[in-house]
Tab-separated table of C-alpha atoms in Angstrom:
chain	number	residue	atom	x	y	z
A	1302	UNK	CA	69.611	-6.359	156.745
A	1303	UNK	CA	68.773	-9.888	157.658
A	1304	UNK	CA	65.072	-10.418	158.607
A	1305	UNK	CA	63.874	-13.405	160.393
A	1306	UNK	CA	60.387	-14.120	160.679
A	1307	UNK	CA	59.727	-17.062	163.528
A	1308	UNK	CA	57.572	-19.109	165.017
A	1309	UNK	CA	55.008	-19.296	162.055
A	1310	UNK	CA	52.811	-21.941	160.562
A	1311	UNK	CA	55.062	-21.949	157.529
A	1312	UNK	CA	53.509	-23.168	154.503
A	1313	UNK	CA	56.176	-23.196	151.859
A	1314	UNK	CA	53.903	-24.562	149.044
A	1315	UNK	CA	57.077	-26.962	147.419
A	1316	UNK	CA	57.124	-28.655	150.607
A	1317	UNK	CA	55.561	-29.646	154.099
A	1318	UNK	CA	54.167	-27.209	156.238
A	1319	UNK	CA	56.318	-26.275	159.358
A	1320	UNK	CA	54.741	-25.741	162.884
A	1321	UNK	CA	56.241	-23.385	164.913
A	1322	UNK	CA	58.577	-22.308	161.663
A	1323	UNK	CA	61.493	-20.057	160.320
A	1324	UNK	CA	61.726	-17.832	156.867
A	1325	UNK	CA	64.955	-16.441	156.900
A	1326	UNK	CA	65.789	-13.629	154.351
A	1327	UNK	CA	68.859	-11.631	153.042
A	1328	UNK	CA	69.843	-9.173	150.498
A	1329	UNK	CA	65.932	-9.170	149.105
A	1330	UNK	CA	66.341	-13.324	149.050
A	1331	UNK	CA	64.803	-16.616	151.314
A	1332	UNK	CA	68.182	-17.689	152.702
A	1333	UNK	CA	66.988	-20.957	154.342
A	1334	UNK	CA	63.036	-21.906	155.684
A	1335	UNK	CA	62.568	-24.513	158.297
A	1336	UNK	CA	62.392	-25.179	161.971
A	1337	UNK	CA	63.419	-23.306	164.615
A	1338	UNK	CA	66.103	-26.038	165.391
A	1339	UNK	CA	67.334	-26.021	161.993
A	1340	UNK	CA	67.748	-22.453	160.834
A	1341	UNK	CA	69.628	-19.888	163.277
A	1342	UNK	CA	68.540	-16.363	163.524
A	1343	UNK	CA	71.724	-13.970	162.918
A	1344	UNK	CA	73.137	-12.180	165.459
A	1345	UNK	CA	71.577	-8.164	164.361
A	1346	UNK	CA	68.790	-9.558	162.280
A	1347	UNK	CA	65.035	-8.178	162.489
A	1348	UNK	CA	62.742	-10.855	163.908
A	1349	UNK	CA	59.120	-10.370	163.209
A	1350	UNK	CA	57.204	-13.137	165.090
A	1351	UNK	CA	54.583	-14.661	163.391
A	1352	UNK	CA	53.090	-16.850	166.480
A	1353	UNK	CA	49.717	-17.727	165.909
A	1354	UNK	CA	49.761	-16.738	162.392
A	1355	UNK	CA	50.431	-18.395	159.108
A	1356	UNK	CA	53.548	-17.442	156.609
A	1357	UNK	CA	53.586	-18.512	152.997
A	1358	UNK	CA	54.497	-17.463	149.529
A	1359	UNK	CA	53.155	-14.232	148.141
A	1360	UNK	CA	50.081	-15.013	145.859
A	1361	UNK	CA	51.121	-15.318	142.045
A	1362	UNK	CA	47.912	-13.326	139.461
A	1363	UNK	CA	48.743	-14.981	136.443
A	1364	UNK	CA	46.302	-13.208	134.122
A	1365	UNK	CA	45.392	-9.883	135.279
A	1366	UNK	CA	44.934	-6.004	134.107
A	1367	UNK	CA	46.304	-3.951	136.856
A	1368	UNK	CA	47.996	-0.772	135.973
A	1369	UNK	CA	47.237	-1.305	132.186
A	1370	UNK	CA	43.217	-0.818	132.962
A	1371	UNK	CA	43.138	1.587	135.593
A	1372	UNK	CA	40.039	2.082	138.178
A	1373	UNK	CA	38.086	5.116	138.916
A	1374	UNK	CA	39.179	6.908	135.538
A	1375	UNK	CA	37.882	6.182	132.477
A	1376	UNK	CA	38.899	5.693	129.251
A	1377	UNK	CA	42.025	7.932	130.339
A	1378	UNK	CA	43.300	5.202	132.074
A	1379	UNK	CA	42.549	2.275	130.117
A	1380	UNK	CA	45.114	0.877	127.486
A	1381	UNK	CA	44.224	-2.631	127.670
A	1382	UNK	CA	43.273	-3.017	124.143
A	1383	UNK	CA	44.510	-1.263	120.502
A	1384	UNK	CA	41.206	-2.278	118.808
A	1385	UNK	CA	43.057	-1.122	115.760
A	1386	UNK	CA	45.044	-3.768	114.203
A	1387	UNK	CA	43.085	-7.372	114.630
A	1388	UNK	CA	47.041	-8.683	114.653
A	1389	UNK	CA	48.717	-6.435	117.787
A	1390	UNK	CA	51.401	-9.016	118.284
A	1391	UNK	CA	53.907	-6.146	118.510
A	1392	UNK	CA	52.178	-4.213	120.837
A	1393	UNK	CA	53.872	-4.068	124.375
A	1394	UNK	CA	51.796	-4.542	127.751
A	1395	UNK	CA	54.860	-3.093	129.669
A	1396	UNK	CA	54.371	0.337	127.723
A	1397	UNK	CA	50.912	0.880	129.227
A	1398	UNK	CA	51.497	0.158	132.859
A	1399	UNK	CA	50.802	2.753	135.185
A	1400	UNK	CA	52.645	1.689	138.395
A	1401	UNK	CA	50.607	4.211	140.414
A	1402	UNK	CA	47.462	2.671	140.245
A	1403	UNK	CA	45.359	1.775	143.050
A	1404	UNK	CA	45.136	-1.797	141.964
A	1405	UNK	CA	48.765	-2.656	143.125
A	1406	UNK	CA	48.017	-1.940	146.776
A	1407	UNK	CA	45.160	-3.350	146.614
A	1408	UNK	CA	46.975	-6.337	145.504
A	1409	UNK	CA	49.459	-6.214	148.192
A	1410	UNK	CA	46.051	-6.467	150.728
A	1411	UNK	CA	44.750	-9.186	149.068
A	1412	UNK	CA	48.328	-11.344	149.465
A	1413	UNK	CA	49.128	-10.639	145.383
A	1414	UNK	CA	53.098	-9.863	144.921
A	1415	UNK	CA	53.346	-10.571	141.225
A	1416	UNK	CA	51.259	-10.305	138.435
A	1417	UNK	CA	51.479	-11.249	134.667
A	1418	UNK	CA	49.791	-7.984	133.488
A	1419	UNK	CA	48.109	-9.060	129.449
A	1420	UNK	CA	46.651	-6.899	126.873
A	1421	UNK	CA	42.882	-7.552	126.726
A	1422	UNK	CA	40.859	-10.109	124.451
A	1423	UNK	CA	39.434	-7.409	122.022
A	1424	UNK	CA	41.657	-8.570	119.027
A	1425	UNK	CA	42.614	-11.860	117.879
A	1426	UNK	CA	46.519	-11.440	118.787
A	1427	UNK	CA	46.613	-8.994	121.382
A	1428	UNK	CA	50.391	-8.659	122.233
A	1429	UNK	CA	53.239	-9.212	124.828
A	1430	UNK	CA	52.857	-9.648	128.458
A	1431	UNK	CA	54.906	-8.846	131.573
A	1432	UNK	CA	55.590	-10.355	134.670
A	1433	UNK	CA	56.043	-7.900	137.577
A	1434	UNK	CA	55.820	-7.520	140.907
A	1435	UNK	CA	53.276	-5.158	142.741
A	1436	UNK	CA	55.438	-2.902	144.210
A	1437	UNK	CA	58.176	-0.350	143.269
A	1438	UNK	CA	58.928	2.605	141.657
A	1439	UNK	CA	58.331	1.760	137.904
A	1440	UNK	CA	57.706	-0.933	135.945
A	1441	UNK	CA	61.771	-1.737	135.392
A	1442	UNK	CA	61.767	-2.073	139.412
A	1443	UNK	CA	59.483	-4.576	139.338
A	1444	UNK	CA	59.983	-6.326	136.322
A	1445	UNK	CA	60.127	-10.432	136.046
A	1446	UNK	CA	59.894	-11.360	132.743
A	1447	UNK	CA	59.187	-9.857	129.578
A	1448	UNK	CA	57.698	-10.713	127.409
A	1449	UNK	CA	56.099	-13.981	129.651
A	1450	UNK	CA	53.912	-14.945	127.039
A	1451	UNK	CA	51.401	-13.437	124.076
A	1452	UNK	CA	47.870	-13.147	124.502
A	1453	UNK	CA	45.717	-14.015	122.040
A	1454	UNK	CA	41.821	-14.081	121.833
A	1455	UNK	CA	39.251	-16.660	120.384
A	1456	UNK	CA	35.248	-16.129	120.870
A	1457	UNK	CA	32.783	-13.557	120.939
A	1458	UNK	CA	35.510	-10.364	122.075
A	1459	UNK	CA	37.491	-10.261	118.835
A	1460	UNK	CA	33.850	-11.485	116.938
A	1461	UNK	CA	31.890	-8.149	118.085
A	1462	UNK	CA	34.530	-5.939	118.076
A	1463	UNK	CA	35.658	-6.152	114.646
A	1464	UNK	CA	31.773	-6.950	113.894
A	1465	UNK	CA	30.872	-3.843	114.697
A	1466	UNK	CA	33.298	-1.995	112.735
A	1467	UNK	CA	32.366	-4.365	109.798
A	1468	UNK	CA	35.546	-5.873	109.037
A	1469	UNK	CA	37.997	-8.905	109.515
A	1470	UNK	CA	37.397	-10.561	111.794
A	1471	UNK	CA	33.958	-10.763	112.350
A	1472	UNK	CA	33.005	-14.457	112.818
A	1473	UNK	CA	34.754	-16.937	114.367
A	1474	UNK	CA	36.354	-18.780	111.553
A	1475	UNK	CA	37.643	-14.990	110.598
A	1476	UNK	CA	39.346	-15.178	113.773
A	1477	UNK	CA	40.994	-17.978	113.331
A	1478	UNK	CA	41.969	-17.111	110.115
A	1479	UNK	CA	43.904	-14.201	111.462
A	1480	UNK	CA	45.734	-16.158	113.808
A	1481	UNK	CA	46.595	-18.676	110.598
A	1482	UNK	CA	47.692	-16.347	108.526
A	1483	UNK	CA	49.792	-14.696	111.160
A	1484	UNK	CA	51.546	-17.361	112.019
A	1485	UNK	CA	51.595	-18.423	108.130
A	1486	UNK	CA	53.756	-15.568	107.649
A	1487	UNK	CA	56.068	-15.741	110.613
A	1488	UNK	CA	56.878	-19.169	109.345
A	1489	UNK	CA	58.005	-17.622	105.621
A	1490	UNK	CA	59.547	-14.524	107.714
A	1491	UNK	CA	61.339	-16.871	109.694
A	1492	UNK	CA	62.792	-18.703	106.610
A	1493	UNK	CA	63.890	-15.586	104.375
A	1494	UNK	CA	65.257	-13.658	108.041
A	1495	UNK	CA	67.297	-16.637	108.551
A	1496	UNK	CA	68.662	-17.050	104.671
A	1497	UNK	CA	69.746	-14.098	104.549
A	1498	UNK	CA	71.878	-14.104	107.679
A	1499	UNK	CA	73.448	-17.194	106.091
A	1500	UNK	CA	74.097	-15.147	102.946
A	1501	UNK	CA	75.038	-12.110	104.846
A	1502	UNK	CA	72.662	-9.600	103.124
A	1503	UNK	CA	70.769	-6.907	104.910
A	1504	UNK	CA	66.482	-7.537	106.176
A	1505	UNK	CA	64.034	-5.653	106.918
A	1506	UNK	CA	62.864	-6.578	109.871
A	1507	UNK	CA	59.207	-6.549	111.440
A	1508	UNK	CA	58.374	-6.319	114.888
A	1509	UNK	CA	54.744	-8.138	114.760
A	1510	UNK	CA	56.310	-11.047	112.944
A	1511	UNK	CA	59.790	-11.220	115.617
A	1512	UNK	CA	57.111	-12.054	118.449
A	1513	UNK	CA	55.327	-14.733	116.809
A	1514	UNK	CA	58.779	-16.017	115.417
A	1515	UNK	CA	59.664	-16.167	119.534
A	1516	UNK	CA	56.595	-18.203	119.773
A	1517	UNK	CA	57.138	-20.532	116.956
A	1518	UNK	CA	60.384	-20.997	118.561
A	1519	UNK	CA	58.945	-21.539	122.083
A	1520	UNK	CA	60.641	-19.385	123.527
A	1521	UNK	CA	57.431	-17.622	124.448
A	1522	UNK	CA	54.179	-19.513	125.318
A	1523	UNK	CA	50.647	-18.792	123.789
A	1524	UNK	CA	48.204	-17.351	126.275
A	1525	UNK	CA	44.965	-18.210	124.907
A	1526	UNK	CA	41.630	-16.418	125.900
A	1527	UNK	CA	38.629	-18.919	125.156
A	1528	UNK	CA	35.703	-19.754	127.239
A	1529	UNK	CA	33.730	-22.484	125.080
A	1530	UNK	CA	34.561	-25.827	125.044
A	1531	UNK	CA	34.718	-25.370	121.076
A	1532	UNK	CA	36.566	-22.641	121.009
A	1533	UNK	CA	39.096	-24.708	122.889
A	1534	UNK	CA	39.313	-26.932	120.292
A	1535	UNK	CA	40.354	-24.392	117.951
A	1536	UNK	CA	42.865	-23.463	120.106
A	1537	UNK	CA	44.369	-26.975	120.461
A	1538	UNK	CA	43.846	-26.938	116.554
A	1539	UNK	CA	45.960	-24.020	115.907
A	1540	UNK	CA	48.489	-25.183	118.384
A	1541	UNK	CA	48.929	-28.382	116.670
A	1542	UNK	CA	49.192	-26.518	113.639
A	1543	UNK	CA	52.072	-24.254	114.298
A	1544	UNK	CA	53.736	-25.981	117.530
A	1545	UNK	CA	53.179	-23.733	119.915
A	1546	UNK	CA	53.175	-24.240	123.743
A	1547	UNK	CA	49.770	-23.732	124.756
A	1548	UNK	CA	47.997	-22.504	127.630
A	1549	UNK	CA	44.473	-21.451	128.014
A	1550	UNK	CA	43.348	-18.945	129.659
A	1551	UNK	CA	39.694	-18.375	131.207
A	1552	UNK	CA	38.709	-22.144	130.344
A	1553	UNK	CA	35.126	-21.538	131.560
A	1554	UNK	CA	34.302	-24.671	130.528
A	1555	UNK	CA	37.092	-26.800	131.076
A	1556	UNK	CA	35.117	-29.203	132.883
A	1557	UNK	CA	33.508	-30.539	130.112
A	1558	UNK	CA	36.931	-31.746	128.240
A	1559	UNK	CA	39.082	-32.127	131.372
A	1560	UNK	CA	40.298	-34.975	130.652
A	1561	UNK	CA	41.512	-33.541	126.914
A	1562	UNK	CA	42.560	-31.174	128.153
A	1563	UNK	CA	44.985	-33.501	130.778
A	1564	UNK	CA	45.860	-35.882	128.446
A	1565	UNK	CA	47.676	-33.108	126.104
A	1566	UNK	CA	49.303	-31.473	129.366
A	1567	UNK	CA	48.165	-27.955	128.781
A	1568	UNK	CA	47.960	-25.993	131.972
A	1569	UNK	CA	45.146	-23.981	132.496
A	1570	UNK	CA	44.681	-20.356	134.027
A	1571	UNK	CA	40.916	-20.161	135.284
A	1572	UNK	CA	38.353	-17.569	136.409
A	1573	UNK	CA	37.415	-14.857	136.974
A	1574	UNK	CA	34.693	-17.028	138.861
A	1575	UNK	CA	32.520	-14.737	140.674
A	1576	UNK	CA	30.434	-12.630	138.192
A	1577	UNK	CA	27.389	-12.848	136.142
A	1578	UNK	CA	26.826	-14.992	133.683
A	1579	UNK	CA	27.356	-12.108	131.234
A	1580	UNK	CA	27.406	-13.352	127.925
A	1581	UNK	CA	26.582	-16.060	125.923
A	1582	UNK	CA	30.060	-18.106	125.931
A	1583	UNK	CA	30.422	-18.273	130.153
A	1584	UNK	CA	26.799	-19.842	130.702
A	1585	UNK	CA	28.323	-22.435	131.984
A	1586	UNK	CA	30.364	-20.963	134.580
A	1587	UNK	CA	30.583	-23.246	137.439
A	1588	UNK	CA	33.266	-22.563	140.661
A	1589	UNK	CA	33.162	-26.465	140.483
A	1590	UNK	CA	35.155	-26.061	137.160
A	1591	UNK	CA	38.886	-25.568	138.870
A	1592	UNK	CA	38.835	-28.789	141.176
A	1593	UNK	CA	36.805	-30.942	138.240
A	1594	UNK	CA	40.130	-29.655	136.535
A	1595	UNK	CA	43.153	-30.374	138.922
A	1596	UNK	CA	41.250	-33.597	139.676
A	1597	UNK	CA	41.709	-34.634	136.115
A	1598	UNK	CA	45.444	-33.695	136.141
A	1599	UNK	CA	45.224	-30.549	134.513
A	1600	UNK	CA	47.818	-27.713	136.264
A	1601	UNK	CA	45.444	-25.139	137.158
A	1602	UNK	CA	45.751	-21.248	138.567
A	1603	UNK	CA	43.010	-18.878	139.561
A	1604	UNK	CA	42.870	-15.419	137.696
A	1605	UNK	CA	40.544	-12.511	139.071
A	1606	UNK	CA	41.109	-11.026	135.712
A	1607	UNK	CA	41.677	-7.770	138.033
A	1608	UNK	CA	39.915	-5.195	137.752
A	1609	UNK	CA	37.214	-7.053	136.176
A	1610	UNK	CA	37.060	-8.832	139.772
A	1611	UNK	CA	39.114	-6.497	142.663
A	1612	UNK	CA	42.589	-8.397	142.655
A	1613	UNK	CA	42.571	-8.204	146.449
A	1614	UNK	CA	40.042	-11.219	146.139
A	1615	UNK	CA	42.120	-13.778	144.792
A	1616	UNK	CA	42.084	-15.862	147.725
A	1617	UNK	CA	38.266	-15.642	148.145
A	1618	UNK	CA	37.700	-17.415	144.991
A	1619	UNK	CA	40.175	-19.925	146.399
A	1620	UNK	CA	38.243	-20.173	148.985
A	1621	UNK	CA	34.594	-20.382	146.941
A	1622	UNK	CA	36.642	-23.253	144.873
A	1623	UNK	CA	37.345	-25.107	147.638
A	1624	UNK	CA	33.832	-25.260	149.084
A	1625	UNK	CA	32.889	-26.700	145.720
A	1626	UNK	CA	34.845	-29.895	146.211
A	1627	UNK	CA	38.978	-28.469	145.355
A	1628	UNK	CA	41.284	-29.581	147.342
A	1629	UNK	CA	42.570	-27.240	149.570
A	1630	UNK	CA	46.421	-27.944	148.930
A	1631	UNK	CA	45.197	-27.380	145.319
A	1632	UNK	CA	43.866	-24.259	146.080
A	1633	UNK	CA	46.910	-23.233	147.283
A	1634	UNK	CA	49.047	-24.053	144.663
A	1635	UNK	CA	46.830	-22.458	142.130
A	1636	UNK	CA	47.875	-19.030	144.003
A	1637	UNK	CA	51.661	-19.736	144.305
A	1638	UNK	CA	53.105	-22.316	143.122
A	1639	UNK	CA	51.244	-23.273	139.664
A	1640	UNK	CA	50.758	-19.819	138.467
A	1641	UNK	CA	54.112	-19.134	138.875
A	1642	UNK	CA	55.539	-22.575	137.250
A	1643	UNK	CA	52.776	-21.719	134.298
A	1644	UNK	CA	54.525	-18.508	133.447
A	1645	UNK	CA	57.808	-19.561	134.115
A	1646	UNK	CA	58.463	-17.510	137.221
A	1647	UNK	CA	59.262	-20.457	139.580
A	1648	UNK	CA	62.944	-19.515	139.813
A	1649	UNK	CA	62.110	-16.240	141.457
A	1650	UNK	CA	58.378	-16.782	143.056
A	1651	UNK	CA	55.505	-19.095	143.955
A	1652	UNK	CA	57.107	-21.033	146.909
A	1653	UNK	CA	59.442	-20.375	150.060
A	1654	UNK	CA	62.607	-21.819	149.443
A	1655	UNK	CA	66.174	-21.136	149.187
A	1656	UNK	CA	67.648	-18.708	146.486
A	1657	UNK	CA	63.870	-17.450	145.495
A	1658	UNK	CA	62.831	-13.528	145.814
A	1659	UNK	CA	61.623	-12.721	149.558
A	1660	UNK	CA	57.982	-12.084	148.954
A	1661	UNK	CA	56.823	-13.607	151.451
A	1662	UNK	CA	53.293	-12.244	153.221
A	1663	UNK	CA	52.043	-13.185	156.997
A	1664	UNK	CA	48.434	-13.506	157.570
A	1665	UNK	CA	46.130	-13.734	160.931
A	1666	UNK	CA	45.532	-17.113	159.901
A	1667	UNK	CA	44.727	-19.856	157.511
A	1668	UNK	CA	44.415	-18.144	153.975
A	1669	UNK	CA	41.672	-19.784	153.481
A	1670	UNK	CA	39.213	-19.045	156.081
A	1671	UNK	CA	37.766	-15.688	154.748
A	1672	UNK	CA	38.261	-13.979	158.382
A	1673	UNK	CA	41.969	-14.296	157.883
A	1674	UNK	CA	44.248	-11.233	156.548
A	1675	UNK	CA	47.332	-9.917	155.197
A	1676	UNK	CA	48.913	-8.617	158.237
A	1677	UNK	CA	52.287	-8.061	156.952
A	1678	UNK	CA	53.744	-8.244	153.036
A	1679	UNK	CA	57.267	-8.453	151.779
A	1680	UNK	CA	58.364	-8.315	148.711
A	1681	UNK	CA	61.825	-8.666	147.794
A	1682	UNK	CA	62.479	-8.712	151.410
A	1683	UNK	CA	61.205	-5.307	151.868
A	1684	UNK	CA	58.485	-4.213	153.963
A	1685	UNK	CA	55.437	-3.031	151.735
A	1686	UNK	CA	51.804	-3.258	153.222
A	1687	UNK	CA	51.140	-3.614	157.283
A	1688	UNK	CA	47.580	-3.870	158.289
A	1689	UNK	CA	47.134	-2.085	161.726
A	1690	UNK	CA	44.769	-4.349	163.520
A	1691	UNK	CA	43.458	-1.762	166.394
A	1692	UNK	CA	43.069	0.947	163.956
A	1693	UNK	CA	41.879	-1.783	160.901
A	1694	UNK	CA	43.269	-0.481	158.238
A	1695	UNK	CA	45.900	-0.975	155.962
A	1696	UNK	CA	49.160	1.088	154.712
A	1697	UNK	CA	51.171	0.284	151.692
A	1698	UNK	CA	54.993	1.763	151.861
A	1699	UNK	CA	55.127	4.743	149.199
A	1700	UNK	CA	57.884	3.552	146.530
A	1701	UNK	CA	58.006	7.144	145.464
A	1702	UNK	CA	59.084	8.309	149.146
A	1703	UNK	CA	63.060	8.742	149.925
A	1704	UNK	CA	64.289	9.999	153.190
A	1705	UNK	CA	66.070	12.617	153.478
């Protein structure tokens, strides 16, 4: 069914915002976004009129733990990390997804459609991530991309954990060492894989050392957990090293090498900005830190790090950032458009245009002002979350429901 939704403040991110605007959608797809003079609603299509109210992309988490770090249950429900094996490189994000947690509606509240769901920082490779989006059946339903990148950790998580069990790594020139040697062998992996398929001769294959081949071959980028300016250094370091794309994750404090940082045109995925100074490597967590970074060039998203901040609150750290001097547009785009062209997920989400996935999400106003909400959320075109407004609350549509 075709679904028009009219008469919006359309803010398509990629482009200029329409007054009085038109999203037009079919077959799970934006078919054309404009004015009302320029795009004609089809004769039998469902109009949902958005007067009054403001229509844009669905918000893009580009670092988050939903599904894979369940709330409300324990250690039952948390397989973020394999504290195991300091190299997890083959480990699989996708395999630990519950798509029945909480945290994906309360993503669809908050705006969120997709998410690139990562293995935690407890090791020094972590493993693969996924793109997905927040609502369907299982994780194939939702699926993006796989992998969209391997997480890796520098700083005090991989330190302590290995610390305490009194083993490699347990300083932070062991941790670095275990991303050197990793990608040491990859490189000599890569060489005898690929002599003998010229020679023709059987090999053994290893599944730790195929991933980091992928990212030696950038086909997958590096998603690098570090909080300390230093520690950023040895990321650049290693990336220089071994060629890698590179992009940094947390960056708590970015501002201090901002314009490094913009110079070598590494995008940056920042937050989660509203806790405690918790440990020793974020006490210098400023919500000044995003805008002091897009200011200096640098392509900048927002995390949550969901749950470690409720993923529904996204926006409200947009909205913190931009009190502290971001620009708003900014702001925007590092929700929808940059997180999306970070992770290489622009060709289905992040914007409203033509040819792109249908998650698209009305809200009661400018995103923004923290009064507004997610009245109505589609993703892939479908209907998901409608907040009643007389009875305020919110309802999520069960993917697990079929009619009869």
């Amino acid at each position: 069914m075709d679904i028009a939704i009219t008469s919006g403040y359309v803010v398509p991110v990629a482009g200029d915002p329409i007054e009085g605007g038109t999203v037009l959608i079919s077959d799970g797809r934006i078919t054309a976004v404009g004015t009302a003079d320029e795009v004609a609603v089809p004769e039998g299509a469902e109009v949902v009129d958005a007067a009054g109210q403001w229509v844009l992309p669905g918000f893009v988490e580009a670092h988050g733990h939903v599904g894979i770090h369940e709330e409300t249950i324990g250690w039952a429900g948390d397989d973020t990390n394999e504290m195991t094996d300091p190299n997890g490189a083959r480990m699989r994000a996708i395999d630990a997804i519950n798509p029945a947690d909480q945290g994906f509606v309360d993503a669809l509240s908050g705006g969120v459609t997709s998410s690139v769901i990562k293995p935690g920082s407890g090791n020094p490779i972590g493993g693969r991530t996924v793109a997905i989006k927040m609502w369907g059946r299982s994780v194939e339903d939702r699926l993006l991309k796989e992998p969209a990148s391997v997480k890796s950790a520098l700083g005090e998580n991989p330190k302590r954990v290995y610390g305490n069990k009194d083993t490699l790594p347990s300083t932070r020139q062991g941790v670095a060492a275990v991303i050197r040697d990793a990608f040491t062998k990859a490189q000599d992996y890569k060489a005898k894989r690929d002599h003998a398929a010229e020679e023709g001769k059987p090999f053994d294959r290893d599944n730790t050392l195929e991933t980091l081949v992928q990212v030696l071959d950038g086909e997958v980028p590096w998603c690098q957990h570090v909080h300390r300016a230093d520690d950023m250094h040895t990321a650049m370091r290693l990336a220089d090293e071994f060629g890698y794309r590179l992009i940094i994750n947390h960056c708590t404090e970015g501002h201090l090498l901002a314009d490094e940082i913009a110079a070598r045109d590494i995008p940056v995925i920042t937050g989660p900005l509203m806790t405690s100074r918790s440990k020793v490597e974020v006490g210098n967590r400023t919500l000044a830190n995003p805008g002091i970074l897009d200011r200096a060039g640098v392509k900048v998203a927002l995390t949550t790090d969901a749950p470690v901040i409720p993923v529904e609150f996204l926006v409200y750290q947009a909205i913190l950032c931009v009190k502290e001097g971001m620009d708003r547009d900014a702001a925007i785009r590092a929700l929808t458009l940059n997180p999306a062209e970070i992770m290489g997920l622009d060709d289905r989400v992040g914007s409203l245009r033509p040819g792109l996935d249908a998650d698209v999400v009305v809200w009661s106003g400018d995103p923004l002002d923290i009064m507004s909400r997610a009245l109505r959320v589609f993703v892939g075109g479908r209907e998901v979350y409608t907040y009643d407004r007389e009875r305020r609350e919110g309802a999520a549509l069960d993917p697990y429901y079929r009619e009869s």
